[in-house]
XYZ file of C-alpha atoms in Angstrom:
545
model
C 97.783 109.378 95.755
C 99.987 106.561 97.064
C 103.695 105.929 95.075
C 106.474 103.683 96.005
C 109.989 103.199 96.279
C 112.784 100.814 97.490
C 114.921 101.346 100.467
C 118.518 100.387 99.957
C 120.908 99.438 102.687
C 124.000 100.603 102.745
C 125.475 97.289 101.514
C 123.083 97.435 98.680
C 123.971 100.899 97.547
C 127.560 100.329 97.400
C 126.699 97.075 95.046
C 124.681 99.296 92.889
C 127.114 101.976 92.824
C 130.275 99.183 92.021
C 128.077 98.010 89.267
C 127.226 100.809 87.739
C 131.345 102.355 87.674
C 132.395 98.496 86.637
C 129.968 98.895 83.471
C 132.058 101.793 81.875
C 129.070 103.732 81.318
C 129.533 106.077 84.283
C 132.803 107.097 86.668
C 132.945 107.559 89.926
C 134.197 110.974 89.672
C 130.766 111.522 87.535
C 128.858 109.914 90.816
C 130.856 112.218 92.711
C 130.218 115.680 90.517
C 126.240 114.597 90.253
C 126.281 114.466 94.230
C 127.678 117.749 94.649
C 125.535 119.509 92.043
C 122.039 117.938 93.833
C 123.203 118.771 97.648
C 124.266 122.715 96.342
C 121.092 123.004 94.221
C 119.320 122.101 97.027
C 121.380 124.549 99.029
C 120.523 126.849 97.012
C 116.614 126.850 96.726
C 116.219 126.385 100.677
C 118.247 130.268 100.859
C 118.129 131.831 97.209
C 120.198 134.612 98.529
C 124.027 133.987 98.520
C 125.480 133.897 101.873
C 128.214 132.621 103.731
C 128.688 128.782 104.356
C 131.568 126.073 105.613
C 132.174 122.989 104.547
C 133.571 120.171 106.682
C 134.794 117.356 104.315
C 136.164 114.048 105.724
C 138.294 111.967 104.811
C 136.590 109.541 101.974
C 134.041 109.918 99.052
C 132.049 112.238 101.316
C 134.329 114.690 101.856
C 134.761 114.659 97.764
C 131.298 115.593 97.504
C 132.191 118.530 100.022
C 134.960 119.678 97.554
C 132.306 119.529 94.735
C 129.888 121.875 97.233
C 132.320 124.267 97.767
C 133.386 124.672 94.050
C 129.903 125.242 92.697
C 128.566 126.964 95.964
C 131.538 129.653 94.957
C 131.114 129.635 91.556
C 127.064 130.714 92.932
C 128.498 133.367 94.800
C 128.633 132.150 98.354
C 131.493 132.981 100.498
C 132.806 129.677 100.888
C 135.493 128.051 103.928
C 136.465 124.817 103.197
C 137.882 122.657 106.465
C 139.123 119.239 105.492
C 141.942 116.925 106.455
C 145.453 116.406 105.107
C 145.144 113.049 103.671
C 145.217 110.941 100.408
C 141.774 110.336 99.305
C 141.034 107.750 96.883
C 141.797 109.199 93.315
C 138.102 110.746 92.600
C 137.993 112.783 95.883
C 141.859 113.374 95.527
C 140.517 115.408 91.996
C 137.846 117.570 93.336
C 139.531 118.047 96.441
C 142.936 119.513 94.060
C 140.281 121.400 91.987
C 139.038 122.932 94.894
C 142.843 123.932 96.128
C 142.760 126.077 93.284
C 140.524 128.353 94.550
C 140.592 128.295 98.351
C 142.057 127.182 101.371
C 141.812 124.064 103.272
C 141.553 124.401 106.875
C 141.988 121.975 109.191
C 139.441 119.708 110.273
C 139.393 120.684 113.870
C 137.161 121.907 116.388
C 139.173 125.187 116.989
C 139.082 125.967 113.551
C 135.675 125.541 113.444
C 134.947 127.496 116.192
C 137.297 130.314 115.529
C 135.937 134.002 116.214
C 134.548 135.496 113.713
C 134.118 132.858 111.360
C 130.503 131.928 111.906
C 128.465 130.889 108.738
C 124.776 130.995 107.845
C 124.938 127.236 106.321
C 127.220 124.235 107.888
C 127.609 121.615 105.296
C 128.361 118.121 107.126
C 129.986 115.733 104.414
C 132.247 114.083 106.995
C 130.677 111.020 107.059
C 128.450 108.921 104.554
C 126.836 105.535 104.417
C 130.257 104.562 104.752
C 131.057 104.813 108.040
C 131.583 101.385 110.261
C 132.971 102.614 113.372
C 132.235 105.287 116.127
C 134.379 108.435 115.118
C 137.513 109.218 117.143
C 139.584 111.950 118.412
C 139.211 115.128 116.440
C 136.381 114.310 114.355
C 134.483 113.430 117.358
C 135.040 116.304 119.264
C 133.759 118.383 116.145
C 130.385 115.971 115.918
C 130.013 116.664 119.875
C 130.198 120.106 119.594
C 127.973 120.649 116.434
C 125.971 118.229 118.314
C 125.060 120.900 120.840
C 127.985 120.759 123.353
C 129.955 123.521 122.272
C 129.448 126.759 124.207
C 127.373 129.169 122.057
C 126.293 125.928 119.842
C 124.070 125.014 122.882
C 121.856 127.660 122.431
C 121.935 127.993 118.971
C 121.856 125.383 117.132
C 123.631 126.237 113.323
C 121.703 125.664 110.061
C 123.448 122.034 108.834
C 123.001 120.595 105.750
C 124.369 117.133 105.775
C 125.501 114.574 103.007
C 124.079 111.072 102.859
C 123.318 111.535 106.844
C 124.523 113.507 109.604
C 128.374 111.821 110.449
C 128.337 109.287 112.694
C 124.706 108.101 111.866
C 124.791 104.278 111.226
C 122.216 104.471 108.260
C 121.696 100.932 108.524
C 119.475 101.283 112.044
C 119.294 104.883 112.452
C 121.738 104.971 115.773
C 124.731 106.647 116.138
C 127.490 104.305 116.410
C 129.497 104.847 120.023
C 126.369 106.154 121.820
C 123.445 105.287 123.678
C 120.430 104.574 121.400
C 117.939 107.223 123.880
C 117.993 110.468 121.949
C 120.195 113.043 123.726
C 122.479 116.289 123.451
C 125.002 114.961 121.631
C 123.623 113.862 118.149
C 124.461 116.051 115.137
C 120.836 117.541 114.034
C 120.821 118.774 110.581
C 117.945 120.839 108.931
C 118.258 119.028 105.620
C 120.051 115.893 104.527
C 120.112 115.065 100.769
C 120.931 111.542 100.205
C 121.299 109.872 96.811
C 119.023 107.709 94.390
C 117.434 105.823 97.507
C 116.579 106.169 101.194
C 118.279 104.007 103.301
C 116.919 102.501 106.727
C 118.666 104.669 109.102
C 116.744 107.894 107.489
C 113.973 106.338 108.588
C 114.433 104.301 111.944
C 115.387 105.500 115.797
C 116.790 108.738 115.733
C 116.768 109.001 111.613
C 113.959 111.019 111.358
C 115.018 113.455 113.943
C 118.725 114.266 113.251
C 117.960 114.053 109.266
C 115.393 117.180 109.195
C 113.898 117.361 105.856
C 115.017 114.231 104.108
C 115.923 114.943 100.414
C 116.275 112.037 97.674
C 118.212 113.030 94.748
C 118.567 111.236 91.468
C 122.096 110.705 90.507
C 121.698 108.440 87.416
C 121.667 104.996 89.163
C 118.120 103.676 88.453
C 119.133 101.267 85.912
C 121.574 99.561 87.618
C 119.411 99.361 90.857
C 117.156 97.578 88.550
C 119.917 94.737 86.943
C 121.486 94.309 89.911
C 118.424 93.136 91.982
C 118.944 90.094 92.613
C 122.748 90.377 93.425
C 122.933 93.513 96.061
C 123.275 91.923 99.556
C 120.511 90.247 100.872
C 118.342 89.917 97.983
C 115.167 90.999 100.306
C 112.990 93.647 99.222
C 112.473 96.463 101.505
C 110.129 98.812 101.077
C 108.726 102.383 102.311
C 106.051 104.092 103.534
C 106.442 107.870 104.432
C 103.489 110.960 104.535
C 103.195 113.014 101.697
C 102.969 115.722 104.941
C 106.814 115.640 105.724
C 108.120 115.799 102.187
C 107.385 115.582 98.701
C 111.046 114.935 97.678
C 110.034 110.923 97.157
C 107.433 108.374 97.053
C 105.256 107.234 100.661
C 104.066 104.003 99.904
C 104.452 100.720 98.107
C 102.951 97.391 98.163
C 104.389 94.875 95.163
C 102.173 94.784 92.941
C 102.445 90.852 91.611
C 99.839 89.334 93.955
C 96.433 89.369 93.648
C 95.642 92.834 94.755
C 97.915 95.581 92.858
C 97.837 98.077 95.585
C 98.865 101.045 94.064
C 98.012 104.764 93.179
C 94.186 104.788 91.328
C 93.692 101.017 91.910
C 94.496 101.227 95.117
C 92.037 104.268 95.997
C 89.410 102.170 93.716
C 89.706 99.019 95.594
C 89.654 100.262 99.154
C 86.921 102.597 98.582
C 85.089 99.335 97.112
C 84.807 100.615 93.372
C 85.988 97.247 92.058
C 84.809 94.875 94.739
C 83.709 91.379 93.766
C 80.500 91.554 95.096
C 77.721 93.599 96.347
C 76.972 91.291 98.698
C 77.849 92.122 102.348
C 79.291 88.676 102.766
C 81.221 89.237 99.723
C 83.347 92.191 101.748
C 84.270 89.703 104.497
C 83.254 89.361 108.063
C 85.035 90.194 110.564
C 85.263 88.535 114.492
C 86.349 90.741 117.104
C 86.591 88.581 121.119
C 85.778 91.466 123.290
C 86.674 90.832 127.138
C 84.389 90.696 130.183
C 82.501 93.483 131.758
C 84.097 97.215 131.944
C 86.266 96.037 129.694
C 84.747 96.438 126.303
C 86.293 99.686 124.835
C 89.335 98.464 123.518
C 87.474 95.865 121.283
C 84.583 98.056 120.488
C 87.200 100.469 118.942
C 88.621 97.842 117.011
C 85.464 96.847 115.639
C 84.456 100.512 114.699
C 87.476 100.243 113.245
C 87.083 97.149 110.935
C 83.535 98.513 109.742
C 84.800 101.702 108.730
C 87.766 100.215 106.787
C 85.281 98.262 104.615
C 84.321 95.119 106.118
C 81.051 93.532 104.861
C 80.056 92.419 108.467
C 81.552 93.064 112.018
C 80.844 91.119 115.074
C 81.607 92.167 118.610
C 81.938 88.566 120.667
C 82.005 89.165 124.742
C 81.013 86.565 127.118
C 77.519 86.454 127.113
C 77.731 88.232 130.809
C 79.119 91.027 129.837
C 77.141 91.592 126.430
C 74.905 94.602 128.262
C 78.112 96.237 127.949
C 77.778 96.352 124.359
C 74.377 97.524 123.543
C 74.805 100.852 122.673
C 76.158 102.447 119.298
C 76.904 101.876 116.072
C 73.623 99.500 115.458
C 75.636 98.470 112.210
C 77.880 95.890 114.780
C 76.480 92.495 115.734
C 77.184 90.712 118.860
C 77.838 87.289 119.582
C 77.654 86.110 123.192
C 81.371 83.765 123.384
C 81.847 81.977 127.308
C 84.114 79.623 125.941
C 86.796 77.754 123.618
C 84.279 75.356 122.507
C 81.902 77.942 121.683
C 84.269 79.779 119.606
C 84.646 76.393 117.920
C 81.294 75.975 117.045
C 81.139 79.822 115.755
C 84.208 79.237 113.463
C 82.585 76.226 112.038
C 80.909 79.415 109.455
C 83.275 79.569 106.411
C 82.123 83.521 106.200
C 83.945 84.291 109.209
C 87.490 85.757 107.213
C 89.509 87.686 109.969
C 89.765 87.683 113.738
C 90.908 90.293 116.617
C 92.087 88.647 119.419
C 93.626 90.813 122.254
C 91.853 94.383 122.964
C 90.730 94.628 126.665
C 90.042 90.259 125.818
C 92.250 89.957 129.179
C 95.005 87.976 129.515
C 93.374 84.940 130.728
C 90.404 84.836 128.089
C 93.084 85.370 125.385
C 94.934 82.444 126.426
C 91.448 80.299 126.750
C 90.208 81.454 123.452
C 94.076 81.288 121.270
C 94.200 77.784 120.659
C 90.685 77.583 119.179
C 91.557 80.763 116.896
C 94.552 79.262 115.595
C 93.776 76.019 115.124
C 90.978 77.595 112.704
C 93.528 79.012 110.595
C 91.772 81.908 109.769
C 93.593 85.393 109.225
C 93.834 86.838 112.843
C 95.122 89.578 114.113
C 97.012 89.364 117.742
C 97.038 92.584 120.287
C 97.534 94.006 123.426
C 96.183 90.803 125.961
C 96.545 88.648 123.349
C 100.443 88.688 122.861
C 101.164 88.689 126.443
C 99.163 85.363 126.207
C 101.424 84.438 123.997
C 104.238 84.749 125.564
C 102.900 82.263 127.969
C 101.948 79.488 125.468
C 104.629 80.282 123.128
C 104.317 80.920 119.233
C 104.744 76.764 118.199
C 100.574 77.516 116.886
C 100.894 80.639 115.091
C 100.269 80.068 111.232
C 101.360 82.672 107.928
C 97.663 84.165 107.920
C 99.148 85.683 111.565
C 99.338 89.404 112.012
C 101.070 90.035 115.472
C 101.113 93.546 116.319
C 103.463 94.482 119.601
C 104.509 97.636 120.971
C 107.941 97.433 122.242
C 107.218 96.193 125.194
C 105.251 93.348 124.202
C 108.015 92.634 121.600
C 110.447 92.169 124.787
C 108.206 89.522 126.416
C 107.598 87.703 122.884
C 111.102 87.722 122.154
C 113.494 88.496 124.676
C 116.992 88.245 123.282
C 116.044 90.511 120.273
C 115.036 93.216 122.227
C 118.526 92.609 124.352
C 120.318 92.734 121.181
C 118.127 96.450 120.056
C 119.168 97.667 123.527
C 123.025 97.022 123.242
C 124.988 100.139 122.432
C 126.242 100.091 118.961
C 130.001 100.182 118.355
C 130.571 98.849 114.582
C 128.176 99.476 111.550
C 125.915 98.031 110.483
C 124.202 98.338 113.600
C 121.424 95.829 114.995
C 117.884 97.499 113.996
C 114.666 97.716 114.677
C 113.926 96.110 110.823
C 116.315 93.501 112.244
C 114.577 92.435 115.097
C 111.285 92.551 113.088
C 111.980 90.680 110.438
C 113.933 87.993 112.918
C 110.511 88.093 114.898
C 108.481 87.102 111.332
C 111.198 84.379 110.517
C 110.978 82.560 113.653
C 107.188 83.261 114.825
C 106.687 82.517 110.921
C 104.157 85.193 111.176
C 103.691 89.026 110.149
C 105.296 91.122 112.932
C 104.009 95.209 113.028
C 106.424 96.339 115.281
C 104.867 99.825 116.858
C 106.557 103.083 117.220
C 106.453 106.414 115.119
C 109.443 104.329 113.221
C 106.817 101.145 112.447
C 108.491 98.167 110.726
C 106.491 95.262 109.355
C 107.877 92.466 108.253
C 107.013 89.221 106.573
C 108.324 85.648 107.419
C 110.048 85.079 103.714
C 111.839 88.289 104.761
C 110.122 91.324 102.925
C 109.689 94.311 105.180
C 107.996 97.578 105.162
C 108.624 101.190 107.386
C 105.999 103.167 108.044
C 107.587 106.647 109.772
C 104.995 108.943 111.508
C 107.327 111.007 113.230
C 105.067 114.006 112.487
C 101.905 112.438 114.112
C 102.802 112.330 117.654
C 99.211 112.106 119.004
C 98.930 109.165 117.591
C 100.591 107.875 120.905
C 96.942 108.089 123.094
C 94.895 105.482 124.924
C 93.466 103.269 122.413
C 95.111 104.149 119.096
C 96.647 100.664 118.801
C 93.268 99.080 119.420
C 91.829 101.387 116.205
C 94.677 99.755 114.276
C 94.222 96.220 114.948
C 90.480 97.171 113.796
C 91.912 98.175 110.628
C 94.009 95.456 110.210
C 91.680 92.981 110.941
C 88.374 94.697 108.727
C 91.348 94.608 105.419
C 92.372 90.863 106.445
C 88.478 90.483 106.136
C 88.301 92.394 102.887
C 90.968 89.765 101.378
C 94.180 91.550 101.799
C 97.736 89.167 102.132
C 98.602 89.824 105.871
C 101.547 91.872 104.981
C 99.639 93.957 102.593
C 96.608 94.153 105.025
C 99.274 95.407 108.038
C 100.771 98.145 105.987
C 97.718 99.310 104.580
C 96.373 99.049 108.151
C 99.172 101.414 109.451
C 99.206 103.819 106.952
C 95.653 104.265 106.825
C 95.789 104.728 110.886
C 98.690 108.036 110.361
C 96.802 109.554 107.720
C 93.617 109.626 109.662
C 95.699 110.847 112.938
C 97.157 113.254 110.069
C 93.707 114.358 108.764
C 92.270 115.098 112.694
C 95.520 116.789 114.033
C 96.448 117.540 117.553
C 93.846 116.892 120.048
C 93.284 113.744 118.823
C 91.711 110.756 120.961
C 91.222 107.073 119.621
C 87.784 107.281 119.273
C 88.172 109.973 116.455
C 90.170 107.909 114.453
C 87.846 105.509 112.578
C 85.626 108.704 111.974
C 88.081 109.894 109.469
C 88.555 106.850 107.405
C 86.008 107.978 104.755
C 87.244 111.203 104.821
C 91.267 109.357 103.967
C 89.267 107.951 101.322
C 87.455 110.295 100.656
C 91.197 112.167 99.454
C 92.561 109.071 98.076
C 89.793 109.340 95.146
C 90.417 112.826 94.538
């Protein structure tokens, strides 16, 4: 069943947290003692059997949460070396830290004493860094992240079990990049096999190299839901943010969240119930919404006839397949269940749009650039929810995005994005030096703002965003077929049949894209385009379970 959450940047954490310590009602040495406790419980059900683990704490509230590790991890029995710095913490970490003095060592923090002979561990415990962290590490601390990245001798080959705090260090969690380096995936990110965070997930679990370095992302509770709820309207930006993550990965939080104050409450059983048609408003065919997808000339008519399988399967009333009328032999064959509309021209499509049933449009899969930019201006000036693909945006770029209108869905790959808009995508390839880094949700929701239209961004890190500013990520990191000929075509499809259906654009493009994983999800490897839409009624087939 589909749950929600919030995502929280790291700005908006900190608010929270400084709220909830300025009410009296909780310190931040209780924040601190909570943290531990989650990151060794979970410690401690991933290996049951005491063993022997180090701890690297930095210098800041992280590094207290370290100290609070190590104390209970010994108190469980674990054989416990601490490595930390000799510093003065603020006063909470300054407590722990002296509580932990009085059982152990400190080590240095340093990449000899890390590596010493001998001293090997069967857990690593990062809490170096947190959400914190602003700038690139230096000197020592960075030659410890490089090696535990996978530069240090041995280290390359085996790669140690790490458990990190908030993130792995160095991890900008506001655009899931490591501050200082490139923002390719290489060699020298820290990789951790776990990473509890606290009360929320924050962007960079989720974006660019998030997924990867985080391993199995854990959420714990820490006692701060109340205070994310006051203090909504005064953490940073004041812009809701929301997730969407398969049930596949982990169970540790919620996958998926629409708001439920519009007209369609899209969540859990009335969810499942509305997009399997159980409450539909009529049992008319018309009364499901009908669907226009502008196929392209001859040899060309895959792309759009996926799209349109697509937008039947996902519950549109009526679907029709619109090719010039020269290349409408191309179309004749299966499903029956799709009509076809011969379409030469813009005044034709005028004519056709002159039927208030028509609810959605698909412009853009195998249309051809020069259709697409024929046919645009008629589509828009309609005003009818569209969705804008593949041939479609690269028309765009050409005409520009003066015409484009709220009911808008555009849906680029990155690519696309850098013709559309090419001083975000400048900005997203700039290596990032200071936190918070520029992110993909950035760019996105920039994209909405000035296109004033929905943008999907595409990637296994998918952001959506909305023109007034609310965004959603979709991660499907564990779906990597996904990335075959045609998949993108199958989700325009889907976009476009739930636009038809009724949906609010950014409802119907997040529905749209998780719909798309969890059928990739259902088929599994070996999976080409065409297989997708066959699995829809099995996705809802599990949604009504």
């Amino acid at each position: 069943m589909l749950t929600g959450t919030e995502i929280l940047t790291t700005a908006q954490m900190r608010a929270i947290e400084s709220a909830a310590m300025a009410s009296g009602e909780v310190t931040g040495l209780q924040l601190m003692e909570r943290a531990g406790t989650a990151v060794a419980g979970q410690i401690r059900l991933r290996w049951p059997k005491p063993g022997r683990v180090t701890v690297l704490c930095g210098p800041g509230n992280n590094g207290g949460d370290g100290y609070v590790i190590a104390r209970l991890l010994h108190h469980a029995g674990w054989q416990v070396r601490v490595l930390g710095m000799d510093n003065s913490p603020g006063a909470d970490a300054a407590e722990v830290k002296r509580q932990w003095a009085k059982i152990g060592p400190i080590l240095p923090l340093t990449e000899a004493e890390l590596r010493r002979r001998g001293e090997s561990s069967d857990v690593y415990v990062d809490a170096i860094f947190g959400t914190g962290l602003t700038r690139a590490p230096q000197e020592d601390i960075a030659s410890i992240l490089l090696h535990m990245g996978g530069w240090g001798g041995d280290w390359a080959y085996y790669r140690p079990r790490i458990v990190s705090v908030d993130c792995p260090s160095g991890l900008c969690l506001d655009s899931g990049f490591f501050l200082g380096q490139s923002r390719v995936a290489g060699d020298l990110e820290l990789r951790a096999v776990m990473t509890v965070a606290f009360d929320s997930p924050k962007p960079g679990h989720l974006l660019g190299l998030g997924p990867d370095c985080c391993g199995r992302l854990v959420i714990a509770d820490i006692g701060l839901a109340h205070w994310r709820v006051t203090q909504r309207r005064e953490i940073a930006d004041g812009k809701a943010l929301e997730v969407q993550r398969p049930a596949a990965l982990t169970a540790d939080w919620p996958i998926f969240d629409i708001p439920d104050n519009r007209r369609f409450a899209l969540a859990g059983k009335k969810q499942a119930e509305w997009l399997t048609k159980r409450h539909a408003t009529s049992d008319h065919k018309f009364g499901h919404g009908h669907a226009l997808v502008l196929a392209g000339g001859i040899a060309r008519g895959g792309a759009a006839r996926l799209a349109a399988r697509a937008a039947l399967r996902v519950g549109a009333g009526l679907v029709t397949l619109a090719p010039p009328r020269s290349a409408m032999i191309d179309h004749g064959g299966p499903p029956d269940a799709l009509m076809r509309r011969g379409i030469d021209d813009a005044a034709t499509l005028d004519d056709l749009l002159t039927d208030g049933r028509i609810t959605a449009l698909c412009i853009g899969p195998g249309c051809g650039i020069d259709r697409a930019t024929a046919l645009l201006p008629s589509l828009l000036k309609s005003k009818r929810p569209a969705v804008l693909d593949a041939d479609a945006l690269s028309a765009l770029a050409e005409i520009g995005l003066t015409d484009l209108h709220q009911g808008c869905v555009l849906t680029p790959h990155l690519g696309e994005f850098a013709r559309l808009f090419p001083d975000l995508t400048e900005r997203l390839g700039e290596k990032p030096r200071t936190g918070p880094a520029y992110s993909k949700l950035d760019a996105a929701r920039e994209a909405a703002a000035r296109s004033g239209a929905v943008v999907l961004l595409k990637g296994p890190d998918t952001v959506i965003a909305a023109p007034d500013g609310r965004a959603i990520i979709h991660s499907a990191f564990d779906v990597p077929w996904l990335a075959t000929a045609g998949s993108g075509d199958v989700l325009a499809g889907l976009i476009t049949g739930l636009l038809a259906r009724g949906l609010p654009p950014l409802d119907a493009a997040a529905t749209g894209a998780w719909l798309h994983a969890a059928a990739a999800r259902r088929f599994g490897p070996g999976l080409i385009a065409d297989d997708l839409p066959e699995q829809i009624p099995a996705v809802f087939r599990d949604l009504r379970a």
